[in-house]
Tab-separated table of C-alpha atoms in Angstrom:
chain	number	residue	atom	x	y	z
A	1	UNK	CA	0.000	0.000	0.000
A	2	UNK	CA	1.462	3.344	-0.994
A	3	UNK	CA	1.616	5.887	1.791
A	4	UNK	CA	1.156	9.586	1.241
A	5	UNK	CA	4.466	11.423	1.497
A	6	UNK	CA	4.558	14.309	3.957
A	7	UNK	CA	7.129	17.101	3.616
A	8	UNK	CA	9.483	17.327	6.630
A	9	UNK	CA	8.185	20.749	7.726
A	10	UNK	CA	4.606	19.519	7.665
A	11	UNK	CA	5.530	16.441	9.660
A	12	UNK	CA	7.359	18.531	12.255
A	13	UNK	CA	4.351	20.811	12.622
A	14	UNK	CA	2.018	17.867	13.090
A	15	UNK	CA	4.338	16.353	15.705
A	16	UNK	CA	4.371	19.612	17.653
A	17	UNK	CA	0.609	19.990	17.497
A	18	UNK	CA	-0.060	16.391	18.466
A	19	UNK	CA	1.095	16.688	22.043
A	20	UNK	CA	4.238	14.682	21.473
A	21	UNK	CA	6.530	16.810	23.601
A	22	UNK	CA	8.475	19.999	23.170
A	23	UNK	CA	9.130	21.531	19.783
A	24	UNK	CA	12.383	23.009	21.088
A	25	UNK	CA	15.560	21.239	22.076
A	26	UNK	CA	15.643	22.799	25.565
A	27	UNK	CA	12.546	21.057	26.934
A	28	UNK	CA	11.915	17.388	27.743
A	29	UNK	CA	11.312	15.078	24.763
A	30	UNK	CA	8.849	13.064	26.866
A	31	UNK	CA	6.128	14.206	29.225
A	32	UNK	CA	6.343	11.404	31.771
A	33	UNK	CA	8.779	13.236	34.060
A	34	UNK	CA	6.251	16.044	34.545
A	35	UNK	CA	3.385	13.718	35.445
A	36	UNK	CA	1.968	13.273	31.952
A	37	UNK	CA	1.959	10.407	29.474
A	38	UNK	CA	1.047	10.846	25.816
A	39	UNK	CA	-0.378	7.962	23.810
A	40	UNK	CA	-0.508	7.793	20.018
A	41	UNK	CA	-2.893	5.448	18.270
A	42	UNK	CA	-5.557	5.459	15.561
A	43	UNK	CA	-8.338	3.887	17.630
A	44	UNK	CA	-9.088	6.108	20.615
A	45	UNK	CA	-11.258	8.516	18.610
A	46	UNK	CA	-13.572	5.714	17.446
A	47	UNK	CA	-16.940	5.694	19.188
A	48	UNK	CA	-16.639	1.967	19.765
A	49	UNK	CA	-13.324	2.493	21.594
A	50	UNK	CA	-14.389	5.357	23.873
A	51	UNK	CA	-15.528	3.229	26.790
A	52	UNK	CA	-12.450	0.990	26.464
A	53	UNK	CA	-10.111	3.985	26.724
A	54	UNK	CA	-12.005	5.368	29.727
A	55	UNK	CA	-11.801	2.009	31.515
A	56	UNK	CA	-8.051	1.855	30.913
A	57	UNK	CA	-7.519	5.429	32.080
A	58	UNK	CA	-9.570	4.798	35.213
A	59	UNK	CA	-7.532	1.691	36.019
A	60	UNK	CA	-4.286	3.610	35.560
A	61	UNK	CA	-5.520	6.575	37.623
A	62	UNK	CA	-6.136	4.297	40.614
A	63	UNK	CA	-2.456	3.336	40.596
A	64	UNK	CA	-1.044	6.725	39.572
A	65	UNK	CA	-3.518	9.461	40.601
A	66	UNK	CA	-1.074	12.293	39.901
A	67	UNK	CA	-0.319	11.367	36.296
A	68	UNK	CA	-2.321	12.778	33.374
A	69	UNK	CA	-2.859	10.602	30.297
A	70	UNK	CA	-3.489	12.197	26.905
A	71	UNK	CA	-4.599	10.132	23.902
A	72	UNK	CA	-3.808	11.545	20.466
A	73	UNK	CA	-5.644	9.716	17.693
A	74	UNK	CA	-3.705	10.010	14.436
A	75	UNK	CA	-5.137	9.303	10.960
A	76	UNK	CA	-4.224	5.729	10.101
A	77	UNK	CA	-3.087	6.500	6.554
A	78	UNK	CA	-0.439	8.876	7.990
A	79	UNK	CA	0.265	7.054	11.236
A	80	UNK	CA	3.507	5.266	10.423
A	81	UNK	CA	4.822	8.295	8.528
A	82	UNK	CA	4.269	10.473	11.603
A	83	UNK	CA	5.686	7.798	13.856
A	84	UNK	CA	8.747	7.496	11.638
A	85	UNK	CA	9.352	11.232	11.964
A	86	UNK	CA	9.054	10.986	15.755
A	87	UNK	CA	11.505	8.089	15.848
A	88	UNK	CA	13.962	9.958	13.653
A	89	UNK	CA	13.712	12.998	15.930
A	90	UNK	CA	14.078	10.866	19.064
A	91	UNK	CA	11.053	12.416	20.721
A	92	UNK	CA	7.342	11.837	20.597
A	93	UNK	CA	4.662	9.916	22.470
A	94	UNK	CA	5.461	7.787	25.508
A	95	UNK	CA	3.176	4.941	24.459
A	96	UNK	CA	2.392	3.947	20.862
A	97	UNK	CA	-0.013	1.607	19.129
A	98	UNK	CA	1.317	-0.851	16.555
A	99	UNK	CA	0.029	-3.491	14.201
A	100	UNK	CA	1.591	-6.846	14.902
A	101	UNK	CA	4.239	-8.186	12.535
A	102	UNK	CA	6.506	-6.168	10.283
A	103	UNK	CA	5.271	-2.739	11.365
A	104	UNK	CA	6.551	-3.180	14.904
A	105	UNK	CA	9.484	-5.497	14.175
A	106	UNK	CA	10.938	-2.922	11.795
A	107	UNK	CA	10.913	-0.319	14.601
A	108	UNK	CA	12.034	-2.170	17.735
A	109	UNK	CA	15.191	-0.058	17.994
A	110	UNK	CA	12.941	2.784	19.155
A	111	UNK	CA	11.097	0.697	21.758
A	112	UNK	CA	11.642	-0.594	25.282
A	113	UNK	CA	11.522	-4.396	25.767
A	114	UNK	CA	8.522	-4.930	28.040
A	115	UNK	CA	9.122	-8.418	29.424
A	116	UNK	CA	10.241	-7.307	32.882
A	117	UNK	CA	7.191	-5.047	33.254
A	118	UNK	CA	4.409	-7.239	31.834
A	119	UNK	CA	5.446	-10.709	33.042
A	120	UNK	CA	2.247	-11.059	35.167
A	121	UNK	CA	0.204	-10.735	31.937
A	122	UNK	CA	2.040	-13.346	29.865
A	123	UNK	CA	-0.320	-16.223	30.696
A	124	UNK	CA	-3.562	-14.233	30.595
A	125	UNK	CA	-2.900	-12.593	27.236
A	126	UNK	CA	-2.234	-14.356	23.944
A	127	UNK	CA	-0.880	-13.072	20.628
A	128	UNK	CA	2.578	-12.120	21.927
A	129	UNK	CA	4.510	-13.554	18.975
A	130	UNK	CA	3.371	-10.795	16.602
A	131	UNK	CA	4.984	-8.198	18.879
A	132	UNK	CA	8.160	-10.134	19.626
A	133	UNK	CA	11.597	-9.986	18.036
A	134	UNK	CA	14.685	-11.919	19.070
A	135	UNK	CA	12.793	-13.333	22.026
A	136	UNK	CA	11.794	-9.947	23.461
A	137	UNK	CA	8.256	-8.519	23.616
A	138	UNK	CA	8.043	-4.892	22.474
A	139	UNK	CA	4.282	-4.425	22.863
A	140	UNK	CA	1.404	-6.030	24.731
A	141	UNK	CA	-1.385	-7.398	22.506
A	142	UNK	CA	-4.813	-5.770	22.751
A	143	UNK	CA	-6.637	-7.735	20.081
A	144	UNK	CA	-6.157	-10.883	18.062
A	145	UNK	CA	-6.218	-10.430	14.337
A	146	UNK	CA	-7.123	-13.312	12.093
A	147	UNK	CA	-8.411	-13.898	8.609
A	148	UNK	CA	-11.398	-16.230	8.663
A	149	UNK	CA	-13.568	-16.775	5.624
A	150	UNK	CA	-17.020	-15.413	6.421
A	151	UNK	CA	-19.955	-16.656	4.365
A	152	UNK	CA	-23.604	-15.758	3.947
A	153	UNK	CA	-25.709	-18.679	5.140
A	154	UNK	CA	-28.866	-17.242	3.611
A	155	UNK	CA	-27.364	-17.398	0.112
A	156	UNK	CA	-26.457	-21.044	0.710
A	157	UNK	CA	-30.072	-21.782	1.606
A	158	UNK	CA	-31.394	-19.975	-1.470
A	159	UNK	CA	-29.216	-22.221	-3.617
A	160	UNK	CA	-30.457	-25.353	-1.848
A	161	UNK	CA	-27.154	-25.908	-0.026
A	162	UNK	CA	-26.613	-26.758	3.631
A	163	UNK	CA	-24.832	-23.824	5.335
A	164	UNK	CA	-23.896	-26.085	8.234
A	165	UNK	CA	-21.718	-28.138	5.896
A	166	UNK	CA	-19.572	-25.818	3.763
A	167	UNK	CA	-17.250	-27.568	1.316
A	168	UNK	CA	-13.887	-28.769	2.587
A	169	UNK	CA	-12.188	-29.082	-0.831
A	170	UNK	CA	-11.474	-26.371	-3.395
A	171	UNK	CA	-13.450	-28.143	-6.112
A	172	UNK	CA	-16.427	-28.476	-3.796
A	173	UNK	CA	-16.095	-24.856	-2.685
A	174	UNK	CA	-16.118	-23.484	-6.240
A	175	UNK	CA	-19.004	-25.795	-7.167
A	176	UNK	CA	-21.030	-24.330	-4.291
A	177	UNK	CA	-20.114	-20.833	-5.472
A	178	UNK	CA	-21.318	-21.650	-8.981
A	179	UNK	CA	-24.631	-22.933	-7.626
A	180	UNK	CA	-25.119	-19.829	-5.481
A	181	UNK	CA	-24.249	-17.469	-8.338
A	182	UNK	CA	-26.740	-19.266	-10.600
A	183	UNK	CA	-29.498	-19.006	-7.977
A	184	UNK	CA	-28.822	-15.507	-6.644
A	185	UNK	CA	-26.357	-13.743	-8.998
A	186	UNK	CA	-24.037	-13.189	-5.997
A	187	UNK	CA	-20.332	-13.491	-6.805
A	188	UNK	CA	-18.223	-16.025	-4.948
A	189	UNK	CA	-15.977	-13.400	-3.303
A	190	UNK	CA	-16.098	-9.768	-2.323
A	191	UNK	CA	-12.661	-8.351	-3.137
A	192	UNK	CA	-11.200	-4.949	-2.346
A	193	UNK	CA	-7.614	-4.577	-3.516
A	194	UNK	CA	-7.306	-0.848	-4.187
A	195	UNK	CA	-5.009	-0.547	-1.166
A	196	UNK	CA	-3.184	-3.730	-2.149
A	197	UNK	CA	-4.354	-5.418	1.037
A	198	UNK	CA	-6.525	-8.076	-0.603
A	199	UNK	CA	-3.537	-10.294	-1.364
A	200	UNK	CA	-2.457	-10.251	2.294
A	201	UNK	CA	-5.800	-11.706	3.352
A	202	UNK	CA	-5.836	-14.154	0.429
A	203	UNK	CA	-2.307	-15.440	1.101
A	204	UNK	CA	-2.978	-16.049	4.777
A	205	UNK	CA	-6.496	-17.482	4.406
A	206	UNK	CA	-5.784	-19.891	1.544
A	207	UNK	CA	-2.156	-20.557	2.355
A	208	UNK	CA	-3.300	-22.820	5.193
A	209	UNK	CA	-5.120	-24.955	2.628
A	210	UNK	CA	-2.177	-25.070	0.231
A	211	UNK	CA	1.143	-25.354	2.070
A	212	UNK	CA	2.140	-28.566	3.820
A	213	UNK	CA	2.512	-28.272	7.605
A	214	UNK	CA	6.318	-28.299	7.245
A	215	UNK	CA	6.271	-25.621	4.520
A	216	UNK	CA	3.976	-23.519	6.672
A	217	UNK	CA	6.191	-23.749	9.737
A	218	UNK	CA	9.300	-23.004	7.647
A	219	UNK	CA	7.631	-19.897	6.207
A	220	UNK	CA	6.822	-18.547	9.658
A	221	UNK	CA	10.353	-19.351	10.843
A	222	UNK	CA	11.839	-17.283	8.011
A	223	UNK	CA	12.839	-20.171	5.752
A	224	UNK	CA	10.612	-19.143	2.852
A	225	UNK	CA	10.934	-20.815	-0.546
A	226	UNK	CA	9.375	-18.467	-3.086
A	227	UNK	CA	10.077	-21.052	-5.818
A	228	UNK	CA	7.980	-23.702	-4.090
A	229	UNK	CA	5.204	-25.132	-6.323
A	230	UNK	CA	2.740	-24.606	-3.480
A	231	UNK	CA	3.682	-20.947	-3.032
A	232	UNK	CA	3.243	-20.473	-6.771
A	233	UNK	CA	-0.104	-22.250	-6.529
A	234	UNK	CA	-1.401	-19.661	-4.054
A	235	UNK	CA	-0.493	-16.729	-6.305
A	236	UNK	CA	-1.756	-18.537	-9.409
A	237	UNK	CA	-5.035	-19.108	-7.558
A	238	UNK	CA	-5.174	-15.367	-6.865
A	239	UNK	CA	-4.984	-14.794	-10.614
A	240	UNK	CA	-7.367	-17.624	-11.549
A	241	UNK	CA	-10.089	-16.556	-9.124
A	242	UNK	CA	-10.178	-13.186	-10.867
A	243	UNK	CA	-9.907	-14.651	-14.376
A	244	UNK	CA	-12.775	-17.077	-13.684
A	245	UNK	CA	-15.106	-14.291	-12.554
A	246	UNK	CA	-15.331	-15.366	-8.928
A	247	UNK	CA	-14.657	-11.841	-7.639
A	248	UNK	CA	-16.846	-8.771	-7.898
A	249	UNK	CA	-15.942	-6.578	-10.834
A	250	UNK	CA	-13.252	-3.951	-10.373
A	251	UNK	CA	-11.438	-5.470	-7.409
A	252	UNK	CA	-8.356	-3.323	-8.006
A	253	UNK	CA	-10.449	-0.159	-7.845
A	254	UNK	CA	-12.544	-1.286	-4.866
A	255	UNK	CA	-11.370	-0.351	-1.387
A	256	UNK	CA	-11.310	-3.093	1.190
A	257	UNK	CA	-12.054	-0.557	3.911
A	258	UNK	CA	-14.940	-0.531	3.509
A	259	UNK	CA	-16.418	-0.991	0.016
A	260	UNK	CA	-15.602	-4.703	-0.213
A	261	UNK	CA	-17.184	-5.333	3.170
A	262	UNK	CA	-20.228	-3.435	1.933
A	263	UNK	CA	-20.539	-5.782	-1.047
A	264	UNK	CA	-20.618	-8.784	1.283
A	265	UNK	CA	-22.981	-7.145	3.761
A	266	UNK	CA	-25.445	-6.301	0.986
A	267	UNK	CA	-25.670	-9.942	-0.109
A	268	UNK	CA	-23.907	-9.368	-3.435
A	269	UNK	CA	-21.105	-11.806	-2.586
A	270	UNK	CA	-21.218	-15.160	-0.811
A	271	UNK	CA	-17.802	-15.075	0.866
A	272	UNK	CA	-15.270	-12.577	2.129
A	273	UNK	CA	-11.935	-13.005	3.841
A	274	UNK	CA	-12.511	-10.743	6.794
A	275	UNK	CA	-10.988	-9.856	10.123
A	276	UNK	CA	-11.409	-10.899	13.734
A	277	UNK	CA	-10.708	-7.455	15.119
A	278	UNK	CA	-13.020	-4.456	15.329
A	279	UNK	CA	-13.758	-3.779	11.639
A	280	UNK	CA	-14.731	-6.026	8.751
A	281	UNK	CA	-15.721	-8.695	11.243
A	282	UNK	CA	-18.568	-10.693	12.688
A	283	UNK	CA	-20.250	-7.810	14.543
A	284	UNK	CA	-20.438	-5.610	11.431
A	285	UNK	CA	-21.788	-8.519	9.407
A	286	UNK	CA	-24.313	-9.477	12.097
A	287	UNK	CA	-25.810	-6.001	11.894
A	288	UNK	CA	-26.571	-6.315	8.188
A	289	UNK	CA	-27.132	-10.048	7.669
A	290	UNK	CA	-28.319	-11.139	11.102
A	291	UNK	CA	-26.285	-13.345	13.451
A	292	UNK	CA	-28.055	-16.437	12.186
A	293	UNK	CA	-26.768	-15.833	8.651
A	294	UNK	CA	-23.087	-15.186	9.373
A	295	UNK	CA	-20.996	-18.309	8.896
A	296	UNK	CA	-17.286	-18.837	9.480
A	297	UNK	CA	-15.053	-21.369	7.771
A	298	UNK	CA	-11.411	-22.217	7.335
A	299	UNK	CA	-9.797	-22.647	3.934
A	300	UNK	CA	-10.864	-25.690	1.967
A	301	UNK	CA	-8.072	-28.129	1.107
A	302	UNK	CA	-6.419	-26.842	-2.064
A	303	UNK	CA	-3.311	-29.037	-2.181
A	304	UNK	CA	-3.054	-32.574	-0.882
A	305	UNK	CA	-1.351	-32.768	2.498
A	306	UNK	CA	-2.377	-29.303	3.662
A	307	UNK	CA	-4.092	-28.994	7.045
A	308	UNK	CA	-6.331	-25.897	7.025
A	309	UNK	CA	-6.350	-23.778	10.178
A	310	UNK	CA	-7.350	-20.295	11.274
A	311	UNK	CA	-4.528	-17.831	10.524
A	312	UNK	CA	-4.233	-15.402	13.422
A	313	UNK	CA	-1.760	-13.308	15.396
A	314	UNK	CA	-1.758	-10.467	17.842
A	315	UNK	CA	-3.656	-7.708	16.060
A	316	UNK	CA	-2.914	-4.342	17.625
A	317	UNK	CA	-0.891	-3.643	20.730
A	318	UNK	CA	0.765	-0.869	22.714
A	319	UNK	CA	4.507	-0.391	23.138
A	320	UNK	CA	6.712	2.049	25.059
A	321	UNK	CA	9.116	4.518	23.437
A	322	UNK	CA	12.792	4.398	24.356
A	323	UNK	CA	12.826	8.157	24.966
A	324	UNK	CA	10.173	8.100	27.684
A	325	UNK	CA	11.574	9.345	31.009
A	326	UNK	CA	9.929	6.622	33.082
A	327	UNK	CA	9.598	3.298	31.216
A	328	UNK	CA	8.057	1.536	34.207
A	329	UNK	CA	5.294	4.153	34.424
A	330	UNK	CA	4.580	3.973	30.699
A	331	UNK	CA	4.585	0.164	30.846
A	332	UNK	CA	2.040	0.341	33.664
A	333	UNK	CA	-0.231	2.304	31.341
A	334	UNK	CA	0.188	-0.457	28.766
A	335	UNK	CA	-0.894	-2.928	31.447
A	336	UNK	CA	-4.026	-0.856	32.115
A	337	UNK	CA	-4.757	-0.822	28.368
A	338	UNK	CA	-4.642	-4.628	28.416
A	339	UNK	CA	-6.485	-5.143	31.709
A	340	UNK	CA	-9.373	-7.603	31.739
A	341	UNK	CA	-11.928	-4.913	32.527
A	342	UNK	CA	-10.784	-2.674	29.657
A	343	UNK	CA	-10.567	-5.525	27.146
A	344	UNK	CA	-13.984	-6.888	28.156
A	345	UNK	CA	-15.414	-3.472	27.344
A	346	UNK	CA	-13.600	-3.342	23.999
A	347	UNK	CA	-15.045	-6.736	23.074
A	348	UNK	CA	-18.573	-5.735	24.121
A	349	UNK	CA	-18.598	-2.384	22.322
A	350	UNK	CA	-16.410	-2.953	19.279
A	351	UNK	CA	-16.764	-6.688	18.793
A	352	UNK	CA	-12.988	-7.119	18.829
A	353	UNK	CA	-11.675	-10.589	19.592
A	354	UNK	CA	-9.372	-9.498	22.383
A	355	UNK	CA	-6.105	-10.974	23.576
A	356	UNK	CA	-7.397	-11.744	27.080
A	357	UNK	CA	-8.139	-15.464	27.296
A	358	UNK	CA	-10.430	-14.937	30.302
A	359	UNK	CA	-12.939	-12.856	28.289
A	360	UNK	CA	-15.704	-15.213	27.229
A	361	UNK	CA	-17.597	-14.947	23.921
A	362	UNK	CA	-21.242	-15.841	23.398
A	363	UNK	CA	-22.116	-14.995	19.765
A	364	UNK	CA	-22.138	-17.985	17.341
A	365	UNK	CA	-19.527	-16.593	14.942
A	366	UNK	CA	-17.180	-15.604	17.767
A	367	UNK	CA	-17.622	-18.952	19.482
A	368	UNK	CA	-16.534	-20.649	16.256
A	369	UNK	CA	-13.530	-18.344	15.906
A	370	UNK	CA	-12.403	-18.858	19.482
A	371	UNK	CA	-12.703	-22.643	19.076
A	372	UNK	CA	-10.437	-22.464	16.005
A	373	UNK	CA	-7.778	-20.525	17.925
A	374	UNK	CA	-6.702	-23.776	19.598
A	375	UNK	CA	-5.354	-25.150	16.307
A	376	UNK	CA	-4.646	-21.806	14.621
A	377	UNK	CA	-1.268	-20.737	13.279
A	378	UNK	CA	0.373	-17.355	12.631
A	379	UNK	CA	-0.760	-15.606	9.448
A	380	UNK	CA	1.648	-15.984	6.532
A	381	UNK	CA	1.720	-12.319	5.536
A	382	UNK	CA	2.454	-11.150	9.086
A	383	UNK	CA	5.812	-12.956	8.910
A	384	UNK	CA	6.911	-10.642	6.074
A	385	UNK	CA	8.603	-7.273	6.419
A	386	UNK	CA	6.542	-4.141	5.795
A	387	UNK	CA	8.688	-3.492	2.689
A	388	UNK	CA	7.863	-6.889	1.184
A	389	UNK	CA	4.173	-6.528	2.077
A	390	UNK	CA	4.036	-3.168	0.299
A	391	UNK	CA	5.677	-4.687	-2.787
A	392	UNK	CA	3.293	-7.642	-2.673
A	393	UNK	CA	0.346	-5.250	-2.708
A	394	UNK	CA	1.567	-3.535	-5.880
A	395	UNK	CA	2.402	-6.808	-7.596
A	396	UNK	CA	-0.969	-8.303	-6.670
A	397	UNK	CA	-2.688	-5.511	-8.580
A	398	UNK	CA	-0.434	-6.098	-11.566
A	399	UNK	CA	-1.111	-9.846	-11.508
A	400	UNK	CA	-4.836	-9.142	-11.686
A	401	UNK	CA	-4.522	-6.653	-14.555
A	402	UNK	CA	-2.104	-8.900	-16.437
A	403	UNK	CA	0.854	-6.515	-16.464
A	404	UNK	CA	3.099	-8.944	-14.566
A	405	UNK	CA	3.249	-12.725	-14.521
A	406	UNK	CA	3.030	-14.838	-11.397
A	407	UNK	CA	6.602	-16.060	-11.929
A	408	UNK	CA	7.967	-12.525	-12.303
A	409	UNK	CA	6.094	-11.389	-9.201
A	410	UNK	CA	7.443	-14.268	-7.117
A	411	UNK	CA	10.972	-13.515	-8.279
A	412	UNK	CA	10.673	-9.919	-7.053
A	413	UNK	CA	9.066	-10.964	-3.779
A	414	UNK	CA	11.775	-13.519	-3.098
A	415	UNK	CA	14.497	-10.930	-3.702
A	416	UNK	CA	12.760	-8.418	-1.422
A	417	UNK	CA	12.243	-10.991	1.326
A	418	UNK	CA	15.858	-12.136	1.240
A	419	UNK	CA	17.148	-8.555	1.373
């Protein structure tokens, strides 16, 4: 996904205005020494996150009544650009939100390892791997992010199919899609790839049905073979699904957030690779389709020997900046942001599948997702660097429009990954 470039002066101005510390070199670069902590994220301004933030602040205030906490919600499309400018300047917020995977692993030099501060939370929370590098945790997970395949049970029924028994093989899956399209005119998939994010979801969702267990584990461990026939099969499938008309028209010009989700919610597509977190997920779909019509499935078996599972990792989490004056204080705020009370509220209001294993789910779709966590594995795309993910997004668009071949794309991705 291509980020908008901000001129240095504009970035500096935004940093100064965002409550990230002094704009002059003579004042502290962090606020914690003066009884104030500043948090950067892109969630706290959401209505569904308001109560969660208030719960966390209240929990922190009980332990540190003299410390003020300020949340600064940044626009997501500029977030990592602004954060990069703060890191380069060596001053900014005390606590920062990150996506799990490459986005945080590429920036650990600017973060405090949290293990000594959050050890009491290690058993209660899950999803740590996505925020860990070289055996050290650099953020505490707030949500779990996964890529289940959601399907519309009502469309199955209209085509005379049993929604309780979705196909477990690729041939059976596409046959069901053909029957549903014939009966309802709904496409098999809702695809939004304008941001280049569609391929990330596709790789992780269908990779579990294509790679052998050993290939999968090797990929996650960093031993990725981009020349593997099964890796090629995933990217060829990406091309074939489009060529065979299984996607909605104009996938490369359709945003995932949130036009593609709208296509699925309106009943114009049978399936969508969605999220577990607080957007493009079960709660949004329940609102439009009804809880009784929202199904969840894992990938069908695409290649013999594959063992489909739910791809998931830690979704979003909070880390502590190296420049903060009091790392222990900032880490305690992170602990409040991942407290059971706060995360229970986030689940109830936003529908996020949270990292706290003691928070119990009741809705049918969430119950199915939580059950699949027991055998789930890390998502394939999360193992990649942010640079390779960005390249994969561009190449995925070119594969769909025919301007690059699958082989040429894999060659470039392999070179990027190895570098």
